[in-house]
């Protein structure tokens, strides 16, 4: 049986306090439209003369990433190339119909995550994070199927470069070839959050470890989160356990979950964090008692209940049953939203 994870307060937490330190992502990627204007490592705007990657692929005419500094370039470009991200960009550039979604950030984040993780298999959880692969595929999500095939071809291009034929099509990839890619892409679609700058502009997406991703949704949350954009930190950097005031809790077992069936503890994932990229910090917006579940929102709380439920089901495949959604009659706020 799949263990449903949550995070609970490990101590009494007053309103307006940080619950976590700034957590580094497991994987992150800029939105496709910002690749030429923002740093692919820290998401900051590029200077007039951006820094190219220190490592480049061998395949000709492959799109490149750009960086705000030599530090970001040296930190990120090895993963940029080794993950097959440039080959994916070339593939989508040559065959735009291969993934008509228009934004490749989810595919690139999945490739980066797949490259940085140890050898794994498509469990219901990969690196401790729920994939939702079967749910997404059951509802005929071609985004997963086609995206995974594009990832598979990009990795094949990397391995066979420069002898790989760019004319290879996604349709020629057998379904069983891209099972692992399906699992990791589903993980990204399920767990990634949109990274915003101080103005509220969305820059890209990031996937974080269980310390963040095991925090569940509520339409009446007791916490929120914010991002900080920074170049790779110089040692000593923040340890993930510093100021971490929440603990994992498995609902089926009633105790903190260790490594089991693909579920990993925080300490394991901390070792696999990149250590740079957009960091996220969770902060309390209500007083939280010790042992109480910590929740954030996955959607816009100023939407009527029906719209919130529809969005949560469409993206995450669950129906919210928090106190606000379960209230009968509707809360005053939801009544006001319904009347608009």
GROMACS .gro file of C-alpha atoms in nm:
model
  340
    1UNK     CA    1   0.000   0.000   0.000
    2UNK     CA    2   0.131   0.345  -0.093
    3UNK     CA    3   0.228   0.553   0.210
    4UNK     CA    4   0.079   0.903   0.204
    5UNK     CA    5   0.340   1.140   0.337
    6UNK     CA    6   0.297   1.467   0.519
    7UNK     CA    7   0.512   1.707   0.718
    8UNK     CA    8   0.435   1.799   1.078
    9UNK     CA    9   0.570   2.065   1.310
   10UNK     CA   10   0.851   1.931   1.523
   11UNK     CA   11   0.802   2.211   1.776
   12UNK     CA   12   0.571   2.500   1.859
   13UNK     CA   13   0.587   2.754   1.573
   14UNK     CA   14   0.460   3.109   1.606
   15UNK     CA   15   0.310   3.308   1.319
   16UNK     CA   16   0.558   3.466   1.079
   17UNK     CA   17   0.850   3.231   1.147
   18UNK     CA   18   1.065   3.038   0.898
   19UNK     CA   19   0.993   2.666   0.916
   20UNK     CA   20   1.277   2.558   0.686
   21UNK     CA   21   1.611   2.701   0.579
   22UNK     CA   22   1.646   2.805   0.213
   23UNK     CA   23   1.623   2.460   0.048
   24UNK     CA   24   1.814   2.394  -0.277
   25UNK     CA   25   1.632   2.221  -0.563
   26UNK     CA   26   1.683   1.868  -0.683
   27UNK     CA   27   1.621   2.001  -1.032
   28UNK     CA   28   1.515   2.329  -1.192
   29UNK     CA   29   1.473   2.477  -1.539
   30UNK     CA   30   1.386   2.811  -1.692
   31UNK     CA   31   1.075   2.851  -1.901
   32UNK     CA   32   1.160   2.806  -2.266
   33UNK     CA   33   1.092   3.170  -2.355
   34UNK     CA   34   1.352   3.293  -2.101
   35UNK     CA   35   1.646   3.077  -2.205
   36UNK     CA   36   1.810   3.366  -2.390
   37UNK     CA   37   1.739   3.635  -2.128
   38UNK     CA   38   1.798   3.466  -1.790
   39UNK     CA   39   2.070   3.258  -1.628
   40UNK     CA   40   2.002   2.886  -1.660
   41UNK     CA   41   2.160   2.826  -1.319
   42UNK     CA   42   2.026   3.091  -1.079
   43UNK     CA   43   1.741   3.238  -1.293
   44UNK     CA   44   1.879   3.594  -1.261
   45UNK     CA   45   1.861   3.829  -1.565
   46UNK     CA   46   2.160   3.795  -1.793
   47UNK     CA   47   2.420   4.075  -1.822
   48UNK     CA   48   2.476   4.244  -2.162
   49UNK     CA   49   2.751   3.993  -2.234
   50UNK     CA   50   2.637   3.660  -2.087
   51UNK     CA   51   2.873   3.373  -2.013
   52UNK     CA   52   2.846   3.067  -2.241
   53UNK     CA   53   2.862   2.713  -2.102
   54UNK     CA   54   3.207   2.580  -2.026
   55UNK     CA   55   3.103   2.241  -2.164
   56UNK     CA   56   2.938   2.204  -2.503
   57UNK     CA   57   2.785   1.903  -2.682
   58UNK     CA   58   2.954   1.746  -2.985
   59UNK     CA   59   2.641   1.745  -3.201
   60UNK     CA   60   2.648   2.038  -3.451
   61UNK     CA   61   2.416   2.339  -3.424
   62UNK     CA   62   2.294   2.241  -3.078
   63UNK     CA   63   2.119   2.521  -2.881
   64UNK     CA   64   2.313   2.651  -2.583
   65UNK     CA   65   2.237   2.781  -2.236
   66UNK     CA   66   2.365   3.112  -2.099
   67UNK     CA   67   2.480   3.225  -1.755
   68UNK     CA   68   2.517   3.543  -1.551
   69UNK     CA   69   2.867   3.456  -1.428
   70UNK     CA   70   3.154   3.214  -1.477
   71UNK     CA   71   3.059   3.060  -1.142
   72UNK     CA   72   2.708   2.974  -1.262
   73UNK     CA   73   2.848   2.848  -1.592
   74UNK     CA   74   3.101   2.615  -1.429
   75UNK     CA   75   2.842   2.490  -1.179
   76UNK     CA   76   2.557   2.423  -1.421
   77UNK     CA   77   2.693   2.354  -1.771
   78UNK     CA   78   2.826   2.001  -1.692
   79UNK     CA   79   2.475   1.891  -1.594
   80UNK     CA   80   2.324   2.090  -1.883
   81UNK     CA   81   2.523   1.881  -2.132
   82UNK     CA   82   2.534   1.544  -1.953
   83UNK     CA   83   2.157   1.541  -1.897
   84UNK     CA   84   2.096   1.565  -2.276
   85UNK     CA   85   1.917   1.898  -2.237
   86UNK     CA   86   2.085   2.056  -2.546
   87UNK     CA   87   1.987   1.755  -2.757
   88UNK     CA   88   1.626   1.786  -2.641
   89UNK     CA   89   1.623   2.154  -2.743
   90UNK     CA   90   1.764   2.062  -3.085
   91UNK     CA   91   1.511   1.783  -3.125
   92UNK     CA   92   1.216   2.010  -3.041
   93UNK     CA   93   1.358   2.284  -3.261
   94UNK     CA   94   1.377   2.045  -3.556
   95UNK     CA   95   1.045   1.874  -3.481
   96UNK     CA   96   0.818   2.127  -3.301
   97UNK     CA   97   0.519   1.897  -3.338
   98UNK     CA   98   0.696   1.635  -3.125
   99UNK     CA   99   0.588   1.815  -2.808
  100UNK     CA  100   0.331   2.085  -2.896
  101UNK     CA  101   0.300   2.204  -2.535
  102UNK     CA  102   0.517   2.504  -2.627
  103UNK     CA  103   0.733   2.499  -2.313
  104UNK     CA  104   1.005   2.242  -2.258
  105UNK     CA  105   1.082   2.331  -1.895
  106UNK     CA  106   0.913   2.019  -1.756
  107UNK     CA  107   1.108   1.792  -1.993
  108UNK     CA  108   1.440   1.964  -1.919
  109UNK     CA  109   1.383   1.951  -1.543
  110UNK     CA  110   1.303   1.581  -1.575
  111UNK     CA  111   1.620   1.515  -1.777
  112UNK     CA  112   1.829   1.696  -1.517
  113UNK     CA  113   1.667   1.504  -1.234
  114UNK     CA  114   1.712   1.174  -1.416
  115UNK     CA  115   2.082   1.246  -1.471
  116UNK     CA  116   2.154   1.353  -1.112
  117UNK     CA  117   1.977   1.061  -0.944
  118UNK     CA  118   2.141   0.723  -0.891
  119UNK     CA  119   2.021   0.430  -1.100
  120UNK     CA  120   1.655   0.388  -1.015
  121UNK     CA  121   1.336   0.220  -1.132
  122UNK     CA  122   0.980   0.346  -1.183
  123UNK     CA  123   0.843   0.286  -0.835
  124UNK     CA  124   0.531   0.480  -0.732
  125UNK     CA  125   0.793   0.707  -0.574
  126UNK     CA  126   1.128   0.805  -0.722
  127UNK     CA  127   1.379   0.958  -0.480
  128UNK     CA  128   1.102   0.979  -0.224
  129UNK     CA  129   0.866   1.180  -0.445
  130UNK     CA  130   0.530   1.056  -0.574
  131UNK     CA  131   0.524   1.013  -0.952
  132UNK     CA  132   0.150   0.970  -1.019
  133UNK     CA  133   0.257   0.798  -1.342
  134UNK     CA  134  -0.028   0.549  -1.355
  135UNK     CA  135  -0.288   0.815  -1.277
  136UNK     CA  136  -0.158   1.049  -1.544
  137UNK     CA  137  -0.135   0.776  -1.808
  138UNK     CA  138  -0.476   0.636  -1.712
  139UNK     CA  139  -0.633   0.970  -1.799
  140UNK     CA  140  -0.472   0.963  -2.145
  141UNK     CA  141  -0.215   1.228  -2.067
  142UNK     CA  142  -0.029   1.240  -2.401
  143UNK     CA  143   0.192   1.506  -2.246
  144UNK     CA  144   0.357   1.232  -2.042
  145UNK     CA  145   0.377   0.975  -2.319
  146UNK     CA  146   0.507   1.209  -2.588
  147UNK     CA  147   0.733   1.400  -2.350
  148UNK     CA  148   0.895   1.080  -2.221
  149UNK     CA  149   0.963   0.967  -2.578
  150UNK     CA  150   1.126   1.302  -2.656
  151UNK     CA  151   1.343   1.260  -2.345
  152UNK     CA  152   1.438   0.908  -2.452
  153UNK     CA  153   1.543   1.030  -2.798
  154UNK     CA  154   1.744   1.318  -2.650
  155UNK     CA  155   1.936   1.078  -2.426
  156UNK     CA  156   1.993   0.850  -2.726
  157UNK     CA  157   2.125   1.146  -2.926
  158UNK     CA  158   2.366   1.221  -2.643
  159UNK     CA  159   2.491   0.862  -2.629
  160UNK     CA  160   2.524   0.818  -3.007
  161UNK     CA  161   2.641   1.169  -3.100
  162UNK     CA  162   2.756   1.267  -3.358
  163UNK     CA  163   2.630   0.962  -3.550
  164UNK     CA  164   2.266   0.995  -3.444
  165UNK     CA  165   2.014   1.089  -3.713
  166UNK     CA  166   1.805   1.392  -3.620
  167UNK     CA  167   1.531   1.256  -3.847
  168UNK     CA  168   1.441   0.992  -3.588
  169UNK     CA  169   1.084   1.050  -3.479
  170UNK     CA  170   0.913   1.015  -3.145
  171UNK     CA  171   0.660   0.778  -3.300
  172UNK     CA  172   0.940   0.527  -3.353
  173UNK     CA  173   1.008   0.499  -2.979
  174UNK     CA  174   0.841   0.192  -2.832
  175UNK     CA  175   0.630   0.253  -2.516
  176UNK     CA  176   0.842   0.017  -2.306
  177UNK     CA  177   1.161   0.207  -2.400
  178UNK     CA  178   1.064   0.521  -2.208
  179UNK     CA  179   0.910   0.383  -1.888
  180UNK     CA  180   1.170   0.544  -1.661
  181UNK     CA  181   1.140   0.874  -1.847
  182UNK     CA  182   0.761   0.857  -1.799
  183UNK     CA  183   0.803   0.809  -1.425
  184UNK     CA  184   1.045   1.099  -1.380
  185UNK     CA  185   0.847   1.334  -1.606
  186UNK     CA  186   0.530   1.244  -1.413
  187UNK     CA  187   0.721   1.321  -1.092
  188UNK     CA  188   0.809   1.666  -1.225
  189UNK     CA  189   0.452   1.737  -1.339
  190UNK     CA  190   0.324   1.631  -0.995
  191UNK     CA  191   0.582   1.797  -0.769
  192UNK     CA  192   0.734   2.095  -0.952
  193UNK     CA  193   0.643   2.446  -0.837
  194UNK     CA  194   0.661   2.764  -1.042
  195UNK     CA  195   0.953   2.986  -0.939
  196UNK     CA  196   0.868   3.356  -0.917
  197UNK     CA  197   1.087   3.662  -0.870
  198UNK     CA  198   1.009   3.946  -0.628
  199UNK     CA  199   0.768   4.105  -0.878
  200UNK     CA  200   0.564   3.787  -0.905
  201UNK     CA  201   0.686   3.704  -1.255
  202UNK     CA  202   0.712   3.331  -1.322
  203UNK     CA  203   1.061   3.235  -1.437
  204UNK     CA  204   1.059   2.857  -1.446
  205UNK     CA  205   1.003   2.548  -1.236
  206UNK     CA  206   1.187   2.367  -0.957
  207UNK     CA  207   1.154   2.029  -0.790
  208UNK     CA  208   1.256   2.008  -0.425
  209UNK     CA  209   1.316   1.719  -0.188
  210UNK     CA  210   1.073   1.575   0.067
  211UNK     CA  211   1.135   1.857   0.315
  212UNK     CA  212   0.926   2.069   0.079
  213UNK     CA  213   0.740   1.831  -0.151
  214UNK     CA  214   0.592   1.625   0.132
  215UNK     CA  215   0.408   1.936   0.251
  216UNK     CA  216   0.047   1.880   0.147
  217UNK     CA  217  -0.212   2.119   0.010
  218UNK     CA  218  -0.492   2.295   0.194
  219UNK     CA  219  -0.729   2.571   0.080
  220UNK     CA  220  -0.687   2.705   0.433
  221UNK     CA  221  -0.309   2.664   0.476
  222UNK     CA  222  -0.099   2.749   0.779
  223UNK     CA  223   0.220   2.817   0.582
  224UNK     CA  224   0.345   2.977   0.262
  225UNK     CA  225   0.675   2.976   0.073
  226UNK     CA  226   0.905   3.219  -0.104
  227UNK     CA  227   1.199   3.188  -0.343
  228UNK     CA  228   1.548   3.335  -0.338
  229UNK     CA  229   1.758   3.355  -0.654
  230UNK     CA  230   2.131   3.328  -0.601
  231UNK     CA  231   2.451   3.210  -0.763
  232UNK     CA  232   2.609   2.886  -0.635
  233UNK     CA  233   2.692   2.942  -0.266
  234UNK     CA  234   3.052   2.917  -0.152
  235UNK     CA  235   3.126   2.675   0.136
  236UNK     CA  236   3.007   2.650   0.397
  237UNK     CA  237   2.656   2.648   0.250
  238UNK     CA  238   2.332   2.594   0.440
  239UNK     CA  239   2.282   2.234   0.553
  240UNK     CA  240   1.930   2.115   0.478
  241UNK     CA  241   1.878   2.012   0.840
  242UNK     CA  242   1.962   2.360   0.980
  243UNK     CA  243   1.648   2.526   1.116
  244UNK     CA  244   1.436   2.245   0.972
  245UNK     CA  245   1.144   2.257   1.213
  246UNK     CA  246   0.922   1.998   1.044
  247UNK     CA  247   0.942   1.618   1.040
  248UNK     CA  248   0.807   1.358   0.793
  249UNK     CA  249   0.508   1.151   0.891
  250UNK     CA  250   0.355   0.850   0.713
  251UNK     CA  251  -0.021   0.851   0.755
  252UNK     CA  252  -0.051   0.475   0.723
  253UNK     CA  253   0.220   0.401   0.979
  254UNK     CA  254   0.201   0.694   1.218
  255UNK     CA  255   0.576   0.733   1.225
  256UNK     CA  256   0.857   0.896   1.030
  257UNK     CA  257   0.925   0.704   0.710
  258UNK     CA  258   1.272   0.577   0.619
  259UNK     CA  259   1.386   0.424   0.289
  260UNK     CA  260   1.122   0.175   0.177
  261UNK     CA  261   0.981   0.104  -0.169
  262UNK     CA  262   1.137   0.415  -0.314
  263UNK     CA  263   1.049   0.642  -0.021
  264UNK     CA  264   1.358   0.825   0.101
  265UNK     CA  265   1.432   1.014   0.417
  266UNK     CA  266   1.530   1.381   0.416
  267UNK     CA  267   1.896   1.302   0.483
  268UNK     CA  268   1.923   1.087   0.170
  269UNK     CA  269   1.771   1.356  -0.052
  270UNK     CA  270   1.987   1.627   0.105
  271UNK     CA  271   2.293   1.450  -0.035
  272UNK     CA  272   2.140   1.456  -0.383
  273UNK     CA  273   2.045   1.826  -0.391
  274UNK     CA  274   2.234   2.030  -0.647
  275UNK     CA  275   2.328   2.290  -0.385
  276UNK     CA  276   2.249   2.582  -0.614
  277UNK     CA  277   1.957   2.723  -0.812
  278UNK     CA  278   1.636   2.888  -0.684
  279UNK     CA  279   1.600   2.812  -0.313
  280UNK     CA  280   1.266   2.788  -0.137
  281UNK     CA  281   1.186   2.879   0.226
  282UNK     CA  282   0.864   2.779   0.403
  283UNK     CA  283   0.718   3.028   0.652
  284UNK     CA  284   0.425   3.005   0.893
  285UNK     CA  285   0.120   3.228   0.838
  286UNK     CA  286  -0.063   3.091   1.141
  287UNK     CA  287   0.044   2.958   1.479
  288UNK     CA  288   0.125   2.587   1.439
  289UNK     CA  289   0.119   2.347   1.731
  290UNK     CA  290   0.383   2.077   1.776
  291UNK     CA  291   0.267   1.766   1.588
  292UNK     CA  292   0.020   1.961   1.371
  293UNK     CA  293   0.038   1.907   0.995
  294UNK     CA  294   0.201   2.189   0.799
  295UNK     CA  295   0.017   2.282   0.477
  296UNK     CA  296   0.059   2.523   0.187
  297UNK     CA  297  -0.165   2.595  -0.109
  298UNK     CA  298  -0.113   2.448  -0.456
  299UNK     CA  299  -0.363   2.680  -0.622
  300UNK     CA  300  -0.508   3.032  -0.619
  301UNK     CA  301  -0.713   3.064  -0.300
  302UNK     CA  302  -0.919   3.352  -0.444
  303UNK     CA  303  -1.091   3.116  -0.687
  304UNK     CA  304  -1.434   2.966  -0.611
  305UNK     CA  305  -1.437   2.614  -0.471
  306UNK     CA  306  -1.535   2.452  -0.803
  307UNK     CA  307  -1.244   2.614  -0.987
  308UNK     CA  308  -0.997   2.516  -0.715
  309UNK     CA  309  -1.118   2.157  -0.719
  310UNK     CA  310  -1.103   2.141  -1.097
  311UNK     CA  311  -0.747   2.274  -1.109
  312UNK     CA  312  -0.625   2.042  -0.833
  313UNK     CA  313  -0.779   1.739  -1.004
  314UNK     CA  314  -0.650   1.836  -1.347
  315UNK     CA  315  -0.290   1.876  -1.232
  316UNK     CA  316  -0.250   1.657  -0.923
  317UNK     CA  317  -0.536   1.406  -0.951
  318UNK     CA  318  -0.684   1.456  -0.605
  319UNK     CA  319  -0.999   1.614  -0.463
  320UNK     CA  320  -0.935   1.854  -0.178
  321UNK     CA  321  -1.120   1.769   0.145
  322UNK     CA  322  -0.970   2.038   0.370
  323UNK     CA  323  -1.184   2.214   0.630
  324UNK     CA  324  -1.264   2.499   0.391
  325UNK     CA  325  -1.372   2.270   0.105
  326UNK     CA  326  -1.566   2.041   0.341
  327UNK     CA  327  -1.756   2.325   0.512
  328UNK     CA  328  -2.135   2.308   0.479
  329UNK     CA  329  -2.267   2.562   0.412
  330UNK     CA  330  -1.978   2.724   0.224
  331UNK     CA  331  -1.749   2.954   0.416
  332UNK     CA  332  -1.821   3.325   0.398
  333UNK     CA  333  -1.525   3.376   0.163
  334UNK     CA  334  -1.638   3.104  -0.077
  335UNK     CA  335  -1.994   3.235  -0.072
  336UNK     CA  336  -1.861   3.578  -0.171
  337UNK     CA  337  -1.647   3.426  -0.447
  338UNK     CA  338  -1.942   3.226  -0.579
  339UNK     CA  339  -2.155   3.540  -0.604
  340UNK     CA  340  -1.900   3.729  -0.818
   0.00000   0.00000   0.00000
